CSV table of C-alpha atoms in Angstrom, one decimal:
chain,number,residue,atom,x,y,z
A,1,UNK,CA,-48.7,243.3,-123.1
A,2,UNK,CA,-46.5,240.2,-121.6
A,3,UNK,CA,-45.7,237.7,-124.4
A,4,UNK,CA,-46.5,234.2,-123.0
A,5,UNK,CA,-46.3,230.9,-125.0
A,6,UNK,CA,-48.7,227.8,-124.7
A,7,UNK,CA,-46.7,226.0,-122.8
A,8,UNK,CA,-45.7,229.2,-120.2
A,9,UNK,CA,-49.5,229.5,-119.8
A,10,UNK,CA,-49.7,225.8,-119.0
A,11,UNK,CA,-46.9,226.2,-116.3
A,12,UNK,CA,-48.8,229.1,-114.6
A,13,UNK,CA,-52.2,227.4,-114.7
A,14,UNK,CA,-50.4,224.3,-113.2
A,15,UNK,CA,-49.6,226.4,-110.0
A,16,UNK,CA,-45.9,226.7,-111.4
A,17,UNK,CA,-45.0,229.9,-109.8
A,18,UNK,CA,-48.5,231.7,-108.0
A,19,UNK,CA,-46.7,234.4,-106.0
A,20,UNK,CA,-44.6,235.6,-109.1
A,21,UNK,CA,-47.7,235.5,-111.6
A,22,UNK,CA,-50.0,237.0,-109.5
A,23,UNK,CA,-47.7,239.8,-108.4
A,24,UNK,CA,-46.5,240.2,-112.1
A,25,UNK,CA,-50.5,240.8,-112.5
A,26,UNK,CA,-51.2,243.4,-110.1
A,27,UNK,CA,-48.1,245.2,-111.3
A,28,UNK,CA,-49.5,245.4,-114.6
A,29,UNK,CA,-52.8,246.2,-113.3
A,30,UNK,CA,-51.5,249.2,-111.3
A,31,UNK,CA,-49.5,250.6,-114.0
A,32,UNK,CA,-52.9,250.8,-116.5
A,33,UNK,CA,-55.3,251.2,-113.8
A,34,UNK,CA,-53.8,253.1,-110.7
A,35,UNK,CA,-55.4,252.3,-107.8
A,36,UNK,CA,-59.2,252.4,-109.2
A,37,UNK,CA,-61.7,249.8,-109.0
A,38,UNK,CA,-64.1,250.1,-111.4
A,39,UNK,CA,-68.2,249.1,-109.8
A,40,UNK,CA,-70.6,248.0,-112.2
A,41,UNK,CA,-74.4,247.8,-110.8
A,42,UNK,CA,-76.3,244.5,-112.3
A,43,UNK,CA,-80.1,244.7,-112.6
A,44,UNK,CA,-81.1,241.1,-113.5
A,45,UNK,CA,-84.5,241.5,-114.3
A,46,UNK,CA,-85.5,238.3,-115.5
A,47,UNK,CA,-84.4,234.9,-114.7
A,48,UNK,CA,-87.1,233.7,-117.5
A,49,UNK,CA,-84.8,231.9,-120.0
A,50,UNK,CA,-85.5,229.9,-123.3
A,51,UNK,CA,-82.0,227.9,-123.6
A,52,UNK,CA,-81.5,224.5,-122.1
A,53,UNK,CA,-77.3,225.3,-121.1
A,54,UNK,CA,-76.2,222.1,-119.0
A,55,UNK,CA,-74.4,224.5,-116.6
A,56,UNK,CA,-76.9,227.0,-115.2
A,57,UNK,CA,-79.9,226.6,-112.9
A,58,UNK,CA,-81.8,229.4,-115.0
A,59,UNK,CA,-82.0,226.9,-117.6
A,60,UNK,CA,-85.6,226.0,-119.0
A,61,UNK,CA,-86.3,222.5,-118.0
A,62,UNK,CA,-85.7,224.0,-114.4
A,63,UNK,CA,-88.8,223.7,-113.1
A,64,UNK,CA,-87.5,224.2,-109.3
A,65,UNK,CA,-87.0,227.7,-109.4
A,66,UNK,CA,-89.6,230.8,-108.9
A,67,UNK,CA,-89.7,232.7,-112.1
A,68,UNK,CA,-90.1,236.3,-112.5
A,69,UNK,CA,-90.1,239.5,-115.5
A,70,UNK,CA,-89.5,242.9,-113.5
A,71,UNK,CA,-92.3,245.7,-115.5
A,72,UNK,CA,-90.4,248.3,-117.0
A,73,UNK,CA,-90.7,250.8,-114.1
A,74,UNK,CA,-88.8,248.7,-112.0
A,75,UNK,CA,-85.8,247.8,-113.8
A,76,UNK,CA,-85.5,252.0,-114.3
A,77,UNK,CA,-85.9,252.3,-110.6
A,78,UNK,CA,-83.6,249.9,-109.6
A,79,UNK,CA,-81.3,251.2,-112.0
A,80,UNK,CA,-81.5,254.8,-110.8
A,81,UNK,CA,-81.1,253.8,-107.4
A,82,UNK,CA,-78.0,252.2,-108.1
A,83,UNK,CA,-76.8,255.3,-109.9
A,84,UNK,CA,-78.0,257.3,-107.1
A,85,UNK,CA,-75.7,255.5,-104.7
A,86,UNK,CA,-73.0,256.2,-106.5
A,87,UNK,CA,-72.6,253.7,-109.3
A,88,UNK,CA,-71.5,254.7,-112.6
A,89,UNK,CA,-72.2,251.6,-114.6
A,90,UNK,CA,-75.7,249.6,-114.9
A,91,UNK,CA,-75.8,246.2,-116.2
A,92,UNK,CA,-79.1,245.3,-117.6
A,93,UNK,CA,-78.9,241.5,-117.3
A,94,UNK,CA,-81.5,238.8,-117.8
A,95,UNK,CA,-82.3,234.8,-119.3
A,96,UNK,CA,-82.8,234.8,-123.1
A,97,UNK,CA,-86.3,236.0,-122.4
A,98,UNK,CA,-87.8,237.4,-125.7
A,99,UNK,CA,-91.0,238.8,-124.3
A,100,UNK,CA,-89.3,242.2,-123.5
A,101,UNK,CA,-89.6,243.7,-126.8
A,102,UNK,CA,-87.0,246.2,-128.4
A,103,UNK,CA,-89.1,249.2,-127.9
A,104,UNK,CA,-89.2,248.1,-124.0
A,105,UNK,CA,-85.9,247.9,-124.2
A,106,UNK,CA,-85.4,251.2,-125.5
A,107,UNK,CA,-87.8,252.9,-123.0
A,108,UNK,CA,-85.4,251.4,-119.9
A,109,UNK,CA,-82.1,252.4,-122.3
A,110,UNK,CA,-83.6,256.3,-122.7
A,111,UNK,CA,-85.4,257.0,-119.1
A,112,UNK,CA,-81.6,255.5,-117.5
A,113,UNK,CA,-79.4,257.5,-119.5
A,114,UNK,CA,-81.9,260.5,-119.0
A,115,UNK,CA,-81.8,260.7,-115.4
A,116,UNK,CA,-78.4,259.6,-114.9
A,117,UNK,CA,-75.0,260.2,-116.4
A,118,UNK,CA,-74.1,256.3,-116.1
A,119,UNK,CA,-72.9,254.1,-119.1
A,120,UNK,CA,-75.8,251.4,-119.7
A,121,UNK,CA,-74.1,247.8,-120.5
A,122,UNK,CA,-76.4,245.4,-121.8
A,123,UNK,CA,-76.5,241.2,-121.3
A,124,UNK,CA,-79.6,239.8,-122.7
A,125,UNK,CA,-78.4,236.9,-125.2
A,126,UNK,CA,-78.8,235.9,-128.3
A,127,UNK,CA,-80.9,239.2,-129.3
A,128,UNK,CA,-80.8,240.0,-133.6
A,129,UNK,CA,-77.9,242.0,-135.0
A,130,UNK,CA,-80.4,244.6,-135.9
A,131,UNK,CA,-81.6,244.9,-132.1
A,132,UNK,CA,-78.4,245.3,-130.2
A,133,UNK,CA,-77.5,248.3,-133.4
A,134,UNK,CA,-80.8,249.8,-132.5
A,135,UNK,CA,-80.1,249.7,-129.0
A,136,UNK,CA,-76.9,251.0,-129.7
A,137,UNK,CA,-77.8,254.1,-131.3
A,138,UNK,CA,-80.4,254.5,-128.4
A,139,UNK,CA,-77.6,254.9,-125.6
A,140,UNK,CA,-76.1,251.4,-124.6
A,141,UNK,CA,-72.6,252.0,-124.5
A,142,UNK,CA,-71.6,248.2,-123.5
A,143,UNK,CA,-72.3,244.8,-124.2
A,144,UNK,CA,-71.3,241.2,-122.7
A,145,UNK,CA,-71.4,238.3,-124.8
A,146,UNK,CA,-70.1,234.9,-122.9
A,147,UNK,CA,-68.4,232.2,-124.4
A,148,UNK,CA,-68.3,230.1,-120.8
A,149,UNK,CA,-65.5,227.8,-123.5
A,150,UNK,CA,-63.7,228.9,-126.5
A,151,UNK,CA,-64.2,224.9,-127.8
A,152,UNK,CA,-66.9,224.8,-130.8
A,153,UNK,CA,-67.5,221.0,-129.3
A,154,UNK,CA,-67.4,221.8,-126.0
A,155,UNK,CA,-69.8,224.7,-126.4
A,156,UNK,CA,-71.9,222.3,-128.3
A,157,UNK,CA,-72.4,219.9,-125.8
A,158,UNK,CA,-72.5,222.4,-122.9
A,159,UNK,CA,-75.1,224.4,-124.8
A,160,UNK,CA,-77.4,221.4,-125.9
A,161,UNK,CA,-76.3,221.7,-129.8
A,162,UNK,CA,-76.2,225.0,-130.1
A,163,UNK,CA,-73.3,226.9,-132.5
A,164,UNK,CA,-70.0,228.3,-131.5
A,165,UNK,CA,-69.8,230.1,-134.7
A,166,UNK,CA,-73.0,231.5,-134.2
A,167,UNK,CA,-71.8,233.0,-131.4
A,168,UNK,CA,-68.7,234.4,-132.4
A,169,UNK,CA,-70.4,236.0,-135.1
A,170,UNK,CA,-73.0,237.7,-132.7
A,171,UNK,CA,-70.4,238.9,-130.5
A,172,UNK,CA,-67.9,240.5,-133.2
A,173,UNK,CA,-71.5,241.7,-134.9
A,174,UNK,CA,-71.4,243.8,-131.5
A,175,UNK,CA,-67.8,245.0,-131.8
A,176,UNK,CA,-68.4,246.4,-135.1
A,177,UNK,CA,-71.3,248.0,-134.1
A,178,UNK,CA,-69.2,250.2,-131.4
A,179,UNK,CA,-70.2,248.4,-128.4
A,180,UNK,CA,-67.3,248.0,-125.8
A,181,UNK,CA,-67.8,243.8,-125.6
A,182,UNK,CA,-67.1,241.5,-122.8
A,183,UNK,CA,-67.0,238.1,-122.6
A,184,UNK,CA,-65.6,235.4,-121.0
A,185,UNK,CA,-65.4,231.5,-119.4
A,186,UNK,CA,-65.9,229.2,-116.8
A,187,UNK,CA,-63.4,227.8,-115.4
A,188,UNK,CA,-63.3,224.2,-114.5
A,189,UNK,CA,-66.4,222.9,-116.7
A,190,UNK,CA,-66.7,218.8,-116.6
A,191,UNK,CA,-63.4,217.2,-118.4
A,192,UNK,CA,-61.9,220.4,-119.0
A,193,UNK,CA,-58.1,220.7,-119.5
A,194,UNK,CA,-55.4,223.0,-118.6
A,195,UNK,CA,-54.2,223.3,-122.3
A,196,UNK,CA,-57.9,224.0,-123.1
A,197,UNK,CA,-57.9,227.0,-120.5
A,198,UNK,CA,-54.8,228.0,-122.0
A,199,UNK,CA,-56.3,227.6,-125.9
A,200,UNK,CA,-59.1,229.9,-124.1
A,201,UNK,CA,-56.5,232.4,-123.1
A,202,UNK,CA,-55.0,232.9,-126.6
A,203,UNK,CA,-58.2,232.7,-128.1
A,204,UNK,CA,-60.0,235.5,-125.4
A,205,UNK,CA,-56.9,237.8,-126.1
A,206,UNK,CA,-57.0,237.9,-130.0
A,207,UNK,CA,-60.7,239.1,-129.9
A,208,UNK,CA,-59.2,242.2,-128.5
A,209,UNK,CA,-62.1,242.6,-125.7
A,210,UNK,CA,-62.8,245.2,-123.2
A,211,UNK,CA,-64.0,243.3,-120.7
A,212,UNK,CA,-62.6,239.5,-119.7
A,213,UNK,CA,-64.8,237.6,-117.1
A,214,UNK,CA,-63.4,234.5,-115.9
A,215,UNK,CA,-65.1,232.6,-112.8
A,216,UNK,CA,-64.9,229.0,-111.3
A,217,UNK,CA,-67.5,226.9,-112.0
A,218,UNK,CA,-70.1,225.8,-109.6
A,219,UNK,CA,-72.7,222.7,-110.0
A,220,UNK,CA,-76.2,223.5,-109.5
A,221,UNK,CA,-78.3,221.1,-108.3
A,222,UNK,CA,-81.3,221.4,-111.2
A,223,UNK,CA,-78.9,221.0,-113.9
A,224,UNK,CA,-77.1,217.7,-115.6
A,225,UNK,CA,-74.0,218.6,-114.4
A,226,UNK,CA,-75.2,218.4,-111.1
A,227,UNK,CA,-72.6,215.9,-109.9
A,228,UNK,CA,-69.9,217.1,-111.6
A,229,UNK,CA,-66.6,218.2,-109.6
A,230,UNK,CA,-66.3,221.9,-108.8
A,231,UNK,CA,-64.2,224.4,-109.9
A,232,UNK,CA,-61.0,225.0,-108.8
A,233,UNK,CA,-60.5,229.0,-106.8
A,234,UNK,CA,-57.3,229.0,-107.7
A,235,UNK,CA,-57.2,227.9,-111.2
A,236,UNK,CA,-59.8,231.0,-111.3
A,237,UNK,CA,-57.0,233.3,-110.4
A,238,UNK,CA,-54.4,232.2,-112.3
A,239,UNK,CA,-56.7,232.5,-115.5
A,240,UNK,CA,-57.6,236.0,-114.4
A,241,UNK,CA,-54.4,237.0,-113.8
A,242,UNK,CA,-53.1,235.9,-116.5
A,243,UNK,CA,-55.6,237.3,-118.7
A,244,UNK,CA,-54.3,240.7,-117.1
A,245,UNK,CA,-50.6,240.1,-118.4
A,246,UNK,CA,-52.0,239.3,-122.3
A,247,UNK,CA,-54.6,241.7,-122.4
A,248,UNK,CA,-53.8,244.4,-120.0
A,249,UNK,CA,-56.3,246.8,-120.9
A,250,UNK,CA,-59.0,245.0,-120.8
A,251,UNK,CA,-61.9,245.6,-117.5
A,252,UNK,CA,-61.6,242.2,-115.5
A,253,UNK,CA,-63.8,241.6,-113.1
A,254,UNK,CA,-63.4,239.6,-109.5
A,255,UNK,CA,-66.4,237.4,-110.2
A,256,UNK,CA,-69.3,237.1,-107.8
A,257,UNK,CA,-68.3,233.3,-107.9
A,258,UNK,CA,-65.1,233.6,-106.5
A,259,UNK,CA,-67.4,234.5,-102.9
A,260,UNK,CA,-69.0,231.2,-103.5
A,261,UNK,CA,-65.6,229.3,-102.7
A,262,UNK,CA,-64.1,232.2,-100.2
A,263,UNK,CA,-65.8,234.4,-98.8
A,264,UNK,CA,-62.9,236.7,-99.8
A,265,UNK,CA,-62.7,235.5,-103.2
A,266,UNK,CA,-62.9,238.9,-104.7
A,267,UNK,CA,-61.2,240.8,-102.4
A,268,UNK,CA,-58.3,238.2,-103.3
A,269,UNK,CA,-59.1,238.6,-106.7
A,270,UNK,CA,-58.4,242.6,-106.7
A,271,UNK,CA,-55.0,241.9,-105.4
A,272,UNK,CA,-54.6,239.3,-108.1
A,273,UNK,CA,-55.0,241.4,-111.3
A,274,UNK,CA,-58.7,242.3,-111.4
A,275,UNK,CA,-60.2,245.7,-111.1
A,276,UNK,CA,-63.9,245.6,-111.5
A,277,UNK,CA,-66.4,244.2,-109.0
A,278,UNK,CA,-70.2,243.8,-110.4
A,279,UNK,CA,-72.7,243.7,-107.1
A,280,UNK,CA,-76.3,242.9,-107.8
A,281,UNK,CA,-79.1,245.6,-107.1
A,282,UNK,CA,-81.8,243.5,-108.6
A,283,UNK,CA,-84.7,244.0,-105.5
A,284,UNK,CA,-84.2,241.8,-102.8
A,285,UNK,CA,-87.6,240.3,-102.9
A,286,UNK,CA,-86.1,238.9,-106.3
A,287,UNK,CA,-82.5,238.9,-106.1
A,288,UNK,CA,-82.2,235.0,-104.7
A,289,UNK,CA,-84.2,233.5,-107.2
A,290,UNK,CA,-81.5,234.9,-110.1
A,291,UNK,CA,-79.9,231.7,-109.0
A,292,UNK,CA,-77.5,230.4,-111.6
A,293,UNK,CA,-75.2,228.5,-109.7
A,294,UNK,CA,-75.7,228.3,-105.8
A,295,UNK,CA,-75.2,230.6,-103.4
A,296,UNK,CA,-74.9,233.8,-106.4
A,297,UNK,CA,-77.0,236.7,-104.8
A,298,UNK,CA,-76.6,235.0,-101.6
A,299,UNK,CA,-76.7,238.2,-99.5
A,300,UNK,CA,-79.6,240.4,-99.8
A,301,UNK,CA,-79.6,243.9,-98.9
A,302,UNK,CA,-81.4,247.3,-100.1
A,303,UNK,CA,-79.6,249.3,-102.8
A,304,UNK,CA,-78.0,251.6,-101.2
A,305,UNK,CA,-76.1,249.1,-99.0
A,306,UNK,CA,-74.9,247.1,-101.5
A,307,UNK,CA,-72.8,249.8,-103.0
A,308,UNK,CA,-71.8,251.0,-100.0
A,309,UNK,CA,-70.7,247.9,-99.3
A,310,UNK,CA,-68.4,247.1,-102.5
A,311,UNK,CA,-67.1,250.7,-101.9
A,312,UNK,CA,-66.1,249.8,-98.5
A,313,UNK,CA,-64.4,246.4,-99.5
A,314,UNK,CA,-62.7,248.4,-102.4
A,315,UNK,CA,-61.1,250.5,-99.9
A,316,UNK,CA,-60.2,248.1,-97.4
A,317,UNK,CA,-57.6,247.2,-99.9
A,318,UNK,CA,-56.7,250.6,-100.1
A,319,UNK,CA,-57.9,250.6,-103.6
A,320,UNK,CA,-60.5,253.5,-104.4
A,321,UNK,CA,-63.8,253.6,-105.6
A,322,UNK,CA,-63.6,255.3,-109.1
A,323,UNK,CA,-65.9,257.9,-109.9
A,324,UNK,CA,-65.7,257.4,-114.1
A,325,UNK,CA,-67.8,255.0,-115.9
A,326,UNK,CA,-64.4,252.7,-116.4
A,327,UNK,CA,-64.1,252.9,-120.5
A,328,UNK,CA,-61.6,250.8,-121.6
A,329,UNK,CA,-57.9,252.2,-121.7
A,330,UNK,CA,-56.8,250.6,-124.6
A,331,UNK,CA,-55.1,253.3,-126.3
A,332,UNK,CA,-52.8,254.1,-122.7
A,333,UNK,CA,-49.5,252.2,-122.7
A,334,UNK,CA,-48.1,250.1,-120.1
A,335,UNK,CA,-44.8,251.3,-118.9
């Protein structure tokens, strides 16, 4: 782990010295990780949500979006398809939608882990304690748990009123549960600072996480902040990177949003300190209208392509494709 102060965060975020931090952050990454890149396969099988978050077009009062709830069959298919083609990791993703009920839930946790030798992570919201320990003790080995701010009044206002504390507790409810947690921010949310996104930093890295997702943020056009000013890419990659110097073990991924600004953004983002890319195999009939910001999901091909696609833009940077589920190598030391 690299010790950096406040106000040596601020200087990086600032742009103070990119080609040192972000080589300093793909050395680290090498020496934990090699040269693996860790896929994780996200079934978003509902875009049904009950929150009212000022940021995302899946938000309820959306009533310009085509909403669909995949059956139970075809969340387990798409998943197994994934796995099939080679993916070791499946991300059940999905709104806050509470008509799934735990026992469905379940049933798509078992038949997965059944048929495939894959780790099963799950991002579903604010789902009871008691639900994510059930689910736990049915097979899910993972679970993700955004922040999108590490402000309580930010989060507040971005999330209509809704409690930071609340969901601090939910996602160290997780950790104790013996989840491996992820979580993360956006980066570049309306009259956000830099010493905020360096707060974020310090804050991300004291919850010891195994997973740290960090991506710009993008107005969508149904939402309040539809007018707001973009995200910045490259503010994105400094916070990534330099969530790889203060919390080295930890999975970061090269956001899906960093493609929405470059259509190299992840590649970039690999070279930068990241070394997990998360392609979506929710059906294509469905896979546009899991539209949180614009442009997400914006290509749409079968399965089996999209893997074979992130596998071949993996090793075009000479990286490879890792054939482990990508457990977090906390206890391996940085040399």
């Amino acid at each position: 782990m690299v010790s950096l102060a406040s106000d040596e965060l601020i200087y990086y975020l600032n742009g103070g010295d990119d080609e040192e931090l972000f080589s300093l952050a793909d050395s680290v990454r090498g020496n934990v990780f090699g040269r693996e890149v860790y896929l994780r396969a996200i079934v978003e099988f509902s875009n049904v949500c009950n929150k009212k978050c000022n940021y995302c077009g899946l938000r309820a009062p959306n009533s310009n979006i085509n909403r669909y709830r995949m059956d139970v069959d075809s969340i387990v298919a798409s998943a197994c398809q994934a796995a099939e083609a080679g993916a070791r990791t499946i991300v059940l993703q999905s709104g806050d939608d509470f008509s799934y009920s735990t026992l469905q839930i379940e049933e798509i946790i078992r038949r997965i882990k059944d048929s495939y030798d894959v780790a099963v992570t799950l991002s579903l919201g604010d789902r009871s304690i008691g639900e994510y320990e059930h689910w736990f003790n049915c097979g899910a080995d993972r679970c993700l748990i955004k922040l999108e701010t590490t402000a309580p009044d930010i989060y507040a206002k971005i999330r209509c009123g809704e409690k930071f504390h609340d969901r601090i507790t939910l996602l160290r409810s997780v950790q104790e549960i013996g989840y491996e947690v992820g979580s993360g921010i956006i980066v570049g949310l309306p009259d956000y600072s830099v010493e905020q996104l360096a707060d974020d930093l310090i804050f991300l890295a004291g919850l010891e996480l195994d997973m740290i997702a960090a991506g710009p943020f993008v107005p969508h056009p149904e939402t309040p902040f539809s007018s707001s000013t973009e995200g910045d890419i490259n503010l994105s990659f400094r916070f990534t990177a330099l969530a790889r110097l203060l919390s080295p073990f930890s999975n970061i991924p090269a956001t899906s949003a960093l493609d929405s600004f470059d259509p190299e953004g992840r590649a970039k983002g690999l070279l930068r300190g990241c070394n997990v890319i998360m392609p979506s195999v929710t059906p294509v009939a469905r896979r546009g209208d899991y539209n949180i910001y614009p442009g997400k999901n914006s290509i749409s091909v079968d399965v089996t392509d999209t893997i074979s696609r992130a596998e071949e833009l993996i090793r075009s940077l000479d990286f490879v494709p890792s054939a482990t589920k990508g457990s977090v190598r906390r206890m391996n030391n940085v040399e």
